[in-house]
Short mmCIF file of C-alpha atoms and ligand atoms in Angstrom, two decimals:
data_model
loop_
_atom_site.label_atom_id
_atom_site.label_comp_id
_atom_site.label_asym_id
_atom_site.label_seq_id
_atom_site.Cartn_x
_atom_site.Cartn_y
_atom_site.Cartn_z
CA UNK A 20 0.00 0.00 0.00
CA UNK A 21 1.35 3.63 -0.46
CA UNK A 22 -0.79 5.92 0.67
CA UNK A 23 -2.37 5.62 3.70
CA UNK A 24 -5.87 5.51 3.96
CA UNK A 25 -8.92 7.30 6.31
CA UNK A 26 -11.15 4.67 7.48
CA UNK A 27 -13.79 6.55 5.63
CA UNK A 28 -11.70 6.13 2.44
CA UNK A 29 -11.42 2.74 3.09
CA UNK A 30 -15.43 2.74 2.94
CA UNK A 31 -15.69 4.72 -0.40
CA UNK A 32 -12.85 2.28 -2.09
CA UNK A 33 -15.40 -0.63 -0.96
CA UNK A 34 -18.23 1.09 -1.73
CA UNK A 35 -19.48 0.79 1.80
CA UNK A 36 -22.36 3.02 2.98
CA UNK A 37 -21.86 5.95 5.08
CA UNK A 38 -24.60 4.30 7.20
CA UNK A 39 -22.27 0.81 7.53
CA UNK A 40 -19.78 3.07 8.41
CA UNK A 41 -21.47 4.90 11.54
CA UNK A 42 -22.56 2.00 12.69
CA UNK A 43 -18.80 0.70 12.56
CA UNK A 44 -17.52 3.94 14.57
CA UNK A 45 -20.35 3.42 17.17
CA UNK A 46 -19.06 -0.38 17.15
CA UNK A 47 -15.92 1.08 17.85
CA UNK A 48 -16.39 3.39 20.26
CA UNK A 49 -17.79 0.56 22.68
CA UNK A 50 -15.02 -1.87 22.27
CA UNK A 51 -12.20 1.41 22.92
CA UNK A 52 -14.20 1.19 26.00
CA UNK A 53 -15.05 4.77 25.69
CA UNK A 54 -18.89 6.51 26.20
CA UNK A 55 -20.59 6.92 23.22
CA UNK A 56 -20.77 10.57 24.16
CA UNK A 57 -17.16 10.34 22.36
CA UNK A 58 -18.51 9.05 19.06
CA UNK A 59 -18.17 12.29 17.19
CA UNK A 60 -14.61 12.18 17.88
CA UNK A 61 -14.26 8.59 16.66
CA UNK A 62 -16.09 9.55 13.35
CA UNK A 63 -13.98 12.33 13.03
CA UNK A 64 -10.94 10.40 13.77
CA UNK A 65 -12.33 7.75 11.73
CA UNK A 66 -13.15 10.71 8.73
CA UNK A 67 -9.82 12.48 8.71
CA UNK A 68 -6.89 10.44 10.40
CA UNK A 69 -4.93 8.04 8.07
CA UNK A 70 -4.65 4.71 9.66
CA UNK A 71 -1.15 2.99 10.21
CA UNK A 72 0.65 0.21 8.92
CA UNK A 73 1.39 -2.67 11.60
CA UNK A 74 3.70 -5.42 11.84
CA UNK A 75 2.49 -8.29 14.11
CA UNK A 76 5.46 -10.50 15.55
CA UNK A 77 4.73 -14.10 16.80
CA UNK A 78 7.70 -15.07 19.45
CA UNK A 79 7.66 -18.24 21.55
CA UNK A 80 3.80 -18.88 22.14
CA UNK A 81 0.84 -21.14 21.33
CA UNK A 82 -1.07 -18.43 19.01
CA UNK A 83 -3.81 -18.59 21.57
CA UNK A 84 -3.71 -14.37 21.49
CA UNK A 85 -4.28 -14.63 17.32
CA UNK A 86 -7.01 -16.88 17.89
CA UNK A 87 -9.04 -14.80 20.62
CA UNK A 88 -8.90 -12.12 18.50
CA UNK A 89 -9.69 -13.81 15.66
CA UNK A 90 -13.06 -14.96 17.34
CA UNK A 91 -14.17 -11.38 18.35
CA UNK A 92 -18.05 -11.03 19.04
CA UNK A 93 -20.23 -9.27 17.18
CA UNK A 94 -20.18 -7.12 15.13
CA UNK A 95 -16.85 -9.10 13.88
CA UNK A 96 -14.54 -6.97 15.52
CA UNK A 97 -11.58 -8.51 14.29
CA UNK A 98 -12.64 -8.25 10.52
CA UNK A 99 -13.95 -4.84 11.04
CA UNK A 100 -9.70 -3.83 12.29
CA UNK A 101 -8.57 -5.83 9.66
CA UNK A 102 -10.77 -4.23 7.40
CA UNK A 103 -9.17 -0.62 8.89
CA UNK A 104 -5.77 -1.66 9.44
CA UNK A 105 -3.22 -2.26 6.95
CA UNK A 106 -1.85 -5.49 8.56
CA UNK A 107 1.52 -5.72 6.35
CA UNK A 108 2.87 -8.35 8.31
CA UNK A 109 1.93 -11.39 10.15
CA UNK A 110 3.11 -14.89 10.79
CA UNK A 111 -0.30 -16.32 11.28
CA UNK A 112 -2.78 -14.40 9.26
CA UNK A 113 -0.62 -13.59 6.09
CA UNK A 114 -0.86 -15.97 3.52
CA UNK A 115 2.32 -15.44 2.13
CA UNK A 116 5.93 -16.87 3.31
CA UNK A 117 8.84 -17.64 2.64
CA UNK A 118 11.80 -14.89 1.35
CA UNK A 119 9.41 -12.42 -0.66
CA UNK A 120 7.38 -12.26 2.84
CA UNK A 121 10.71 -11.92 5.14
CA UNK A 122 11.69 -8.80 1.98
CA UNK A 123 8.13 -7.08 2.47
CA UNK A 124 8.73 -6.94 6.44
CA UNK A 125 11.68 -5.06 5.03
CA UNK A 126 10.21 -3.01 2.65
CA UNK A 127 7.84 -1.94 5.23
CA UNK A 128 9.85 -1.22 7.92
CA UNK A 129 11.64 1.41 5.45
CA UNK A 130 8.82 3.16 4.16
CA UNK A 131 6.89 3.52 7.02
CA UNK A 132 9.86 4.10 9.68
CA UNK A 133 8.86 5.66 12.44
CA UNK A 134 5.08 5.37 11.57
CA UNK A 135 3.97 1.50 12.30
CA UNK A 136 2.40 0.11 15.12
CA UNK A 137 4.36 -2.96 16.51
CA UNK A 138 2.10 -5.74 18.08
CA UNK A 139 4.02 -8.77 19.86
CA UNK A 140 2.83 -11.52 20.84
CA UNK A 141 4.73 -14.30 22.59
CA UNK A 142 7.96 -14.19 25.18
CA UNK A 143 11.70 -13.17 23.58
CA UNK A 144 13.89 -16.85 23.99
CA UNK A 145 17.37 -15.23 25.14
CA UNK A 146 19.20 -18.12 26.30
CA UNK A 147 22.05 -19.20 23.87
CA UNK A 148 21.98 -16.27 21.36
CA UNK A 149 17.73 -16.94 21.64
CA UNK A 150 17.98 -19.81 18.94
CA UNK A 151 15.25 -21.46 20.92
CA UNK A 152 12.63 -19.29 19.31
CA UNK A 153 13.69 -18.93 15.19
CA UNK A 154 11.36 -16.74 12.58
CA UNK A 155 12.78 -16.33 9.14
CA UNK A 156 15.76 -18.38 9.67
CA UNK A 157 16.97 -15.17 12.19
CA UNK A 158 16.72 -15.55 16.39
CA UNK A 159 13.31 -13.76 17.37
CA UNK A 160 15.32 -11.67 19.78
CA UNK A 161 17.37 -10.06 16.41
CA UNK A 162 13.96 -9.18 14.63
CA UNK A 163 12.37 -7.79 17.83
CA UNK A 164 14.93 -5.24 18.21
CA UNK A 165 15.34 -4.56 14.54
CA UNK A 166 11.67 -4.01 13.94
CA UNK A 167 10.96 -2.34 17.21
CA UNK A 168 13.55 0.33 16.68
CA UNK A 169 11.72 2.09 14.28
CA UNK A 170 8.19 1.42 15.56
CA UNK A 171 5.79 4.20 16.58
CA UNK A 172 4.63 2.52 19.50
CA UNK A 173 4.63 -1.28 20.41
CA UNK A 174 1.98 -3.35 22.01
CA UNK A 175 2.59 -6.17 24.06
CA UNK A 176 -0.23 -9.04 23.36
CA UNK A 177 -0.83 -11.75 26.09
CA UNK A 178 1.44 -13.04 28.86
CA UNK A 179 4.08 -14.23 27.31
CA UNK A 180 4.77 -10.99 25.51
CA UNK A 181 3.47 -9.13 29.08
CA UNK A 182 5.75 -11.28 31.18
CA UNK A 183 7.52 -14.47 29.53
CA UNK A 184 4.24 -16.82 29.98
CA UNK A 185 4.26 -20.10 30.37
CA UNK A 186 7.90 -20.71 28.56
CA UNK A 187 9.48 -18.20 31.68
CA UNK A 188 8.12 -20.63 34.08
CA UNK A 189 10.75 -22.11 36.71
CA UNK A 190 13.19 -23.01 35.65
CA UNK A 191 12.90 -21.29 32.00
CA UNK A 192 15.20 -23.53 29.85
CA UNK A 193 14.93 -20.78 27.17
CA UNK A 194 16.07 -17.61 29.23
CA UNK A 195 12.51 -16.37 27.98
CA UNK A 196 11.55 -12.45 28.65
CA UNK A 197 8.82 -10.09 28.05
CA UNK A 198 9.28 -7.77 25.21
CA UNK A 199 9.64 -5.13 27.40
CA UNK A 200 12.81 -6.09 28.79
CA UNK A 201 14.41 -6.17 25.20
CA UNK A 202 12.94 -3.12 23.70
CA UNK A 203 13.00 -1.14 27.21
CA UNK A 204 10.81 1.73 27.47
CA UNK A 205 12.46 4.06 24.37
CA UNK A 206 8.77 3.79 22.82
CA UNK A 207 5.93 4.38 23.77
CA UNK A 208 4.72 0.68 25.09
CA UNK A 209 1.57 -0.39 26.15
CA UNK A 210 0.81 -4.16 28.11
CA UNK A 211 -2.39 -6.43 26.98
CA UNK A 212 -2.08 -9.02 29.25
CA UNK A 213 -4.06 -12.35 29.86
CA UNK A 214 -3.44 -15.91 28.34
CA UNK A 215 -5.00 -15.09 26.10
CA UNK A 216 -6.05 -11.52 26.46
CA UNK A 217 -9.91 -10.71 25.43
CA UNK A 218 -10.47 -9.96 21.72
CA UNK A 219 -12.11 -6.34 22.64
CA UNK A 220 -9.85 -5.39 24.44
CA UNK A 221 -6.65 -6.03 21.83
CA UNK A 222 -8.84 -4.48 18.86
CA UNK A 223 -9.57 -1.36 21.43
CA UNK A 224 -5.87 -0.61 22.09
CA UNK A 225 -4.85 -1.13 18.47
CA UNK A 226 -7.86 1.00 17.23
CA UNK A 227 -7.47 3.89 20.01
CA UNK A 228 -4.09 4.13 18.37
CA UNK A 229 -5.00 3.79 14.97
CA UNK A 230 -7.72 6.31 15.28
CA UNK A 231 -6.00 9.01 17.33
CA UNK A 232 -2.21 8.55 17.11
CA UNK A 233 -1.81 8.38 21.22
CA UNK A 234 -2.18 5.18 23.58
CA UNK A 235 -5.47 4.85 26.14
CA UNK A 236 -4.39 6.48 28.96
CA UNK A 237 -2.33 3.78 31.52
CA UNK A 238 -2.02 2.32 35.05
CA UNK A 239 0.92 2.28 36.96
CA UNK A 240 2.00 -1.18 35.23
CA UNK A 241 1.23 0.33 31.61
CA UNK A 242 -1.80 -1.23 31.34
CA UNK A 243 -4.85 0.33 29.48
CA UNK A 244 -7.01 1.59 32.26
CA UNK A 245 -10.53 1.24 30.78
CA UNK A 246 -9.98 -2.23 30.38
CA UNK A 247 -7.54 -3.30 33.46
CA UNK A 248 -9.44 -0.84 36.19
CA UNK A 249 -11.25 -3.63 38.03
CA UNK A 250 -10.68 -6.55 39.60
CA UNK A 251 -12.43 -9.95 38.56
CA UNK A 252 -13.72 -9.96 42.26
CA UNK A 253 -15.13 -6.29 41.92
CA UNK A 254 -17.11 -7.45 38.48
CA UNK A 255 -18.02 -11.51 39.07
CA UNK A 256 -21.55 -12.38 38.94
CA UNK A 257 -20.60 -14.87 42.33
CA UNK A 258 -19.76 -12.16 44.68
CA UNK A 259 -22.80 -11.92 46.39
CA UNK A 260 -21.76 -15.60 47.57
CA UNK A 261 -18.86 -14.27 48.47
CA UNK A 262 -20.25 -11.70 50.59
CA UNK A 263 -22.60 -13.90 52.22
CA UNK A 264 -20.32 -16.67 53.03
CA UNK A 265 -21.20 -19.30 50.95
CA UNK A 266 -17.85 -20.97 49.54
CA UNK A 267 -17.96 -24.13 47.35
CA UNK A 268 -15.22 -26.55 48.86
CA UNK A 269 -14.91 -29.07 46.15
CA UNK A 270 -15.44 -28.93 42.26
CA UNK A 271 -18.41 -31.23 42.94
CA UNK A 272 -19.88 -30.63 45.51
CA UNK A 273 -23.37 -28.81 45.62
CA UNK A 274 -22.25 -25.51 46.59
CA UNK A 275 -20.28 -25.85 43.07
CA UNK A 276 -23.53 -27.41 41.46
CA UNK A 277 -25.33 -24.06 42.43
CA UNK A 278 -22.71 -21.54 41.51
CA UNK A 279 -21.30 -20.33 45.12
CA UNK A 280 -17.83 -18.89 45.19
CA UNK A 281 -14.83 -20.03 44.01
CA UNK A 282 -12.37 -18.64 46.43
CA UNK A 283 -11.85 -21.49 48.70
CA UNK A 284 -10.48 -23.25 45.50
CA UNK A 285 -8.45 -21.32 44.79
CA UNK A 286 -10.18 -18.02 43.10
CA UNK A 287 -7.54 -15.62 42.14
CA UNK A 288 -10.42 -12.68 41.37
CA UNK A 289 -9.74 -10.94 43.97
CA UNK A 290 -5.99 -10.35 42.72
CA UNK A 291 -6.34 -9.93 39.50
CA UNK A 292 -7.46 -6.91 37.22
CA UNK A 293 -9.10 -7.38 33.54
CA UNK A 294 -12.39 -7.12 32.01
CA UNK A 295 -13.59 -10.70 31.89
CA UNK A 296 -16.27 -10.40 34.25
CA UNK A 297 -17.64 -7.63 31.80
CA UNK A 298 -16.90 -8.64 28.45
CA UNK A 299 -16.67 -12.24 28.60
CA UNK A 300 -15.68 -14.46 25.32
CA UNK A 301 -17.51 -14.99 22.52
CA UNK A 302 -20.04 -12.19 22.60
CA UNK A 303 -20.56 -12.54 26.20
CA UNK A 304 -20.86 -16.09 26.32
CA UNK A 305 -18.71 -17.26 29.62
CA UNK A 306 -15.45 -17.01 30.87
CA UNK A 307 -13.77 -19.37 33.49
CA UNK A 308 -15.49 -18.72 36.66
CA UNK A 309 -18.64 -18.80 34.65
CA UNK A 310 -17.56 -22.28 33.60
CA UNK A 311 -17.22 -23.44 37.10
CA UNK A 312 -13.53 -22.72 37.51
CA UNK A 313 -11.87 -19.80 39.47
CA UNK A 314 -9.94 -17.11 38.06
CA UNK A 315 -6.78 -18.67 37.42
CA UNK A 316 -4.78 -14.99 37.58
CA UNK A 317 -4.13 -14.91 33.82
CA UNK A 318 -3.81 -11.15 33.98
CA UNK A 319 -1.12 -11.33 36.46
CA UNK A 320 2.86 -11.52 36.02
CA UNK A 321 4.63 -14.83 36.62
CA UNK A 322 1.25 -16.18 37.01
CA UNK A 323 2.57 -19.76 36.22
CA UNK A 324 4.35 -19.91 38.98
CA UNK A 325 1.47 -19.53 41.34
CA UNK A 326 1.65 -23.27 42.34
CA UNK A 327 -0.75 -24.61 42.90
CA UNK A 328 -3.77 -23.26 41.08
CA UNK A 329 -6.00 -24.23 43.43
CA UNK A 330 -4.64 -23.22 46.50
CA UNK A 331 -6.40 -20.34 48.52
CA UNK A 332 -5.47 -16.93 48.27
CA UNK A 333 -2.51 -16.08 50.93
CA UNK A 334 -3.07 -12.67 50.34
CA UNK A 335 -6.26 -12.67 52.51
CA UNK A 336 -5.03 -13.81 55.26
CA UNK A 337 -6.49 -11.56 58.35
CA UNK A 338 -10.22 -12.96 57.03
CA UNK A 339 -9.08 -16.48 56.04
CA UNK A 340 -10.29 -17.32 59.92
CA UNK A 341 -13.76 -15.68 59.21
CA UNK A 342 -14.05 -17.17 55.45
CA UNK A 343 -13.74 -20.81 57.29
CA UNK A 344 -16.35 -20.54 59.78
CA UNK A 345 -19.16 -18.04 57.92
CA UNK A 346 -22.24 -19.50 56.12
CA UNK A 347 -25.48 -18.43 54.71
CA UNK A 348 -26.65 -18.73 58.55
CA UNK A 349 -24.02 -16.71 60.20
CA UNK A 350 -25.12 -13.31 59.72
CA UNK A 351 -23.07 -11.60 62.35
CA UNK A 352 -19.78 -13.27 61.25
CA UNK A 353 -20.41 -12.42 57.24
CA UNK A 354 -21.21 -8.84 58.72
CA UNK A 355 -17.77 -8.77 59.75
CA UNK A 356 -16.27 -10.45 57.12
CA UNK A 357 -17.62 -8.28 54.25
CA UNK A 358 -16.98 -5.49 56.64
CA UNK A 359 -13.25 -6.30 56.32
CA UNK A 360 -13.32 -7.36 52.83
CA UNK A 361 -14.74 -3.93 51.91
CA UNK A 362 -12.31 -2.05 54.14
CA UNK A 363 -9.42 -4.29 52.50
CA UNK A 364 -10.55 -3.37 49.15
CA UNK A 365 -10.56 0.40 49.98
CA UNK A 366 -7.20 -0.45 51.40
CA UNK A 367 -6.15 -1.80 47.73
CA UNK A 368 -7.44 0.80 45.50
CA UNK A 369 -5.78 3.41 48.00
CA UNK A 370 -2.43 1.60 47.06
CA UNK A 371 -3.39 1.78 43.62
CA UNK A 372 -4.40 5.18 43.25
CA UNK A 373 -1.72 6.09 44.87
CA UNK A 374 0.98 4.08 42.65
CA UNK A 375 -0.80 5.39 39.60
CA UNK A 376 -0.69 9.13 40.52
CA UNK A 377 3.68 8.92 41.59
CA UNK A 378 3.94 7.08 37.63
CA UNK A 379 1.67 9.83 36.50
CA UNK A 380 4.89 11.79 35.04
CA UNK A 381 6.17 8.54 33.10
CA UNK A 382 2.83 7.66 31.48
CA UNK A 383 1.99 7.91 28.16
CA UNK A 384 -1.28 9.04 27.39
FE1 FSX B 401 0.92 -16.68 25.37
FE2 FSX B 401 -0.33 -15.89 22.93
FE3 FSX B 401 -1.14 -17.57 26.43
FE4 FSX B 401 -1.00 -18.55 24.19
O1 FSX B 401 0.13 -15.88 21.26
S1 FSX B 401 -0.61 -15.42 26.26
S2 FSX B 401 0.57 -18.96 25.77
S3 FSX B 401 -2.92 -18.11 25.20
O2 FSX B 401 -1.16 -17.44 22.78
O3 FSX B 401 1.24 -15.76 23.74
FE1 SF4 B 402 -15.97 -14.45 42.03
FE2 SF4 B 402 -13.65 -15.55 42.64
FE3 SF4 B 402 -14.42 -13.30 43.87
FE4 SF4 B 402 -15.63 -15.63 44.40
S1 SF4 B 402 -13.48 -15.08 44.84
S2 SF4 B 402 -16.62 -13.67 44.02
S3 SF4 B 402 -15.61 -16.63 42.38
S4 SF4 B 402 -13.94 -13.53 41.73
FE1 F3S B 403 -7.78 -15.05 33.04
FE2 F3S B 403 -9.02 -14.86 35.33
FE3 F3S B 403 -10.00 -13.69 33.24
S1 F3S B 403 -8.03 -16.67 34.52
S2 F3S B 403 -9.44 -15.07 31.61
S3 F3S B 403 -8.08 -13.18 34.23
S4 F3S B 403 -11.15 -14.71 34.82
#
């Protein structure tokens, strides 16, 4: 492609109506997590701004992030960014390969230098010159750097790219890293984490760029804060259980059966800070504690080493006593332990806020 194209153009070269394409800019707006008082500004983004190239690296991971956002919900929101983006480069979705593919990575890297969005997904294999991780017949930790040093911004997709994933786990044979720690923090960077992370929420950082130029604004660990502002606990459908005492203790038994709370096996909701309890997968469908399993901490560094999975939360220790001996019946004692919980969770956001207003100078907004 040479010149870049307006979403809007993209509409008039397809002859799509101006109606399809409000309707796609409202679609938008939702998924960038922002209120649709902000739609004028996406349709004038959407009108005027030319949209970037971007290059899509696959490192060491199981393409789990490609297929979540492959299977976006309605309406398609995956082929409504590929239909906006001009995706010049990707392992998995490109049908192309070989040496004319490897010379178009080039070819794109020089004309748009400086312009492209990089999006990573999967860890960076270091260990013995990183030849445990190999992508046109070059180390992945060699392309990384060459591609990301002329990159606009780069986006981190998924665990491993967020924090190694599952190939960093003890001991980490392959001396596998996030991206961050190869690239550093010389670009603007933003971190999409989860294993995989939810399709919405990697089309609504890669449109908010797209559309206008700048990243969502961030936490304190870089994440987008419209879509990592919550914990799983603070959204989950089961926290009235929680609140009222009434814990499954096995994966079978019937407080399971009838949907009571996971966190006595091992629930890591309370911990850990995404969107699933909102979004869900496949157009709200479920996600895992809707399945019957806890929250596994996905969204969380390192998170494979949290052994085991189903061991109860350490972390809330001064109400673990109350959490064993509260039921449905034992008003006085849930009293107490919500009253803690909540005061504990004021406690945490305090932290939080707090964190996120000292990083406030090193964000990028
Ligand atoms: Fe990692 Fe993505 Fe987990 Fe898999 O590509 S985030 S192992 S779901 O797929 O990188
Ligand atoms: Fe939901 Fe887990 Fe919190 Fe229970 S502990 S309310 S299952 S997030
Ligand atoms: Fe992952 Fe927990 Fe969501 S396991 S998918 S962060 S509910």
């Amino acid at each position: 492609m040479d010149k870049l194209e307006t979403m809007w153009d993209v509409c008039l070269r397809k002859n799509i109506k101006r109606r399809s394409f409000l309707k796609s800019c409202a679609a938008l707006t939702s998924i960038m997590g922002l209120n649709m008082d902000m739609l004028s500004k996406v349709v004038a983004a959407a009108e005027k701004n030319p949209l970037p190239v971007v290059i899509w690296l696959h490192g060491h991971e199981c393409t789990g992030c490609d297929e979540s956002f492959l299977r976006s919900a309605t309406p398609l929101t995956s082929d409504l960014v590929l239909n906006s983006i001009a995706l010049e480069y990707s392992h998995a979705l490109s049908a192309a390969a070989g040496e004319p593919f490897e010379e178009h990575l080039h070819q794109t890297m020089q004309q748009y230098a400086g312009k492209y969005i990089l999006a990573v997904e999967g860890a960076v294999a270091t260990a013995e010159n990183g030849i445990y991780c190999m992508t046109g017949g070059k180390p992945f930790v060699s392309v990384l750097k060459e591609v990301a040093k002329n990159a606009a911004v780069i986006i981190e997709y998924g665990a491993c790219a967020t924090s190694g994933g599952i190939q960093a786990a003890k001991p980490n044979p392959t001396g596998s890293v996030s991206v961050r720690e190869i690239v550093g923090n010389s670009k603007p960077i933003v971190k999409v984490p989860g294993c995989p992370p939810i399709p919405e929420v990697m089309t609504g950082v890669v449109m908010h760029y797209a559309l206008f130029g700048k990243l969502p604004p961030l936490d304190n660990e870089g994440r987008p804060k419209q879509f990592y502002g919550n914990r799983i606990h603070d959204t989950c459908y089961r926290r009235p259980f929680f609140d009222t005492g009434m814990f499954a203790e096995n994966f079978d038994d019937a407080g399971s059966k009838a949907g009571w709370c996971l966190y006595k096996l091992g629930c890591r909701g309370p911990v850990t800070y995404n969107s699933c309890g909102n979004l869900r997968w496949w157009n709200g469908l479920s996600y895992p504690i809707q399945s019957g399993h806890g929250c596994i901490g996905c969204s969380n560094d390192h998170f494979w080493d949290e052994d085991p999975f189903y061991k109860r939360l350490p972390e809330y220790g001064p109400i673990l006593g109350d959490v064993d001996k509260i039921g449905a019946a034992a008003v006085g004692l849930t009293t107490a332990g919500v009253a803690l919980h909540g005061a504990m969770s004021v406690v945490q956001k305090k932290k939080r806020q707090a964190a996120e207003e000292k990083s406030d100078g090193k964000k990028v907004e």
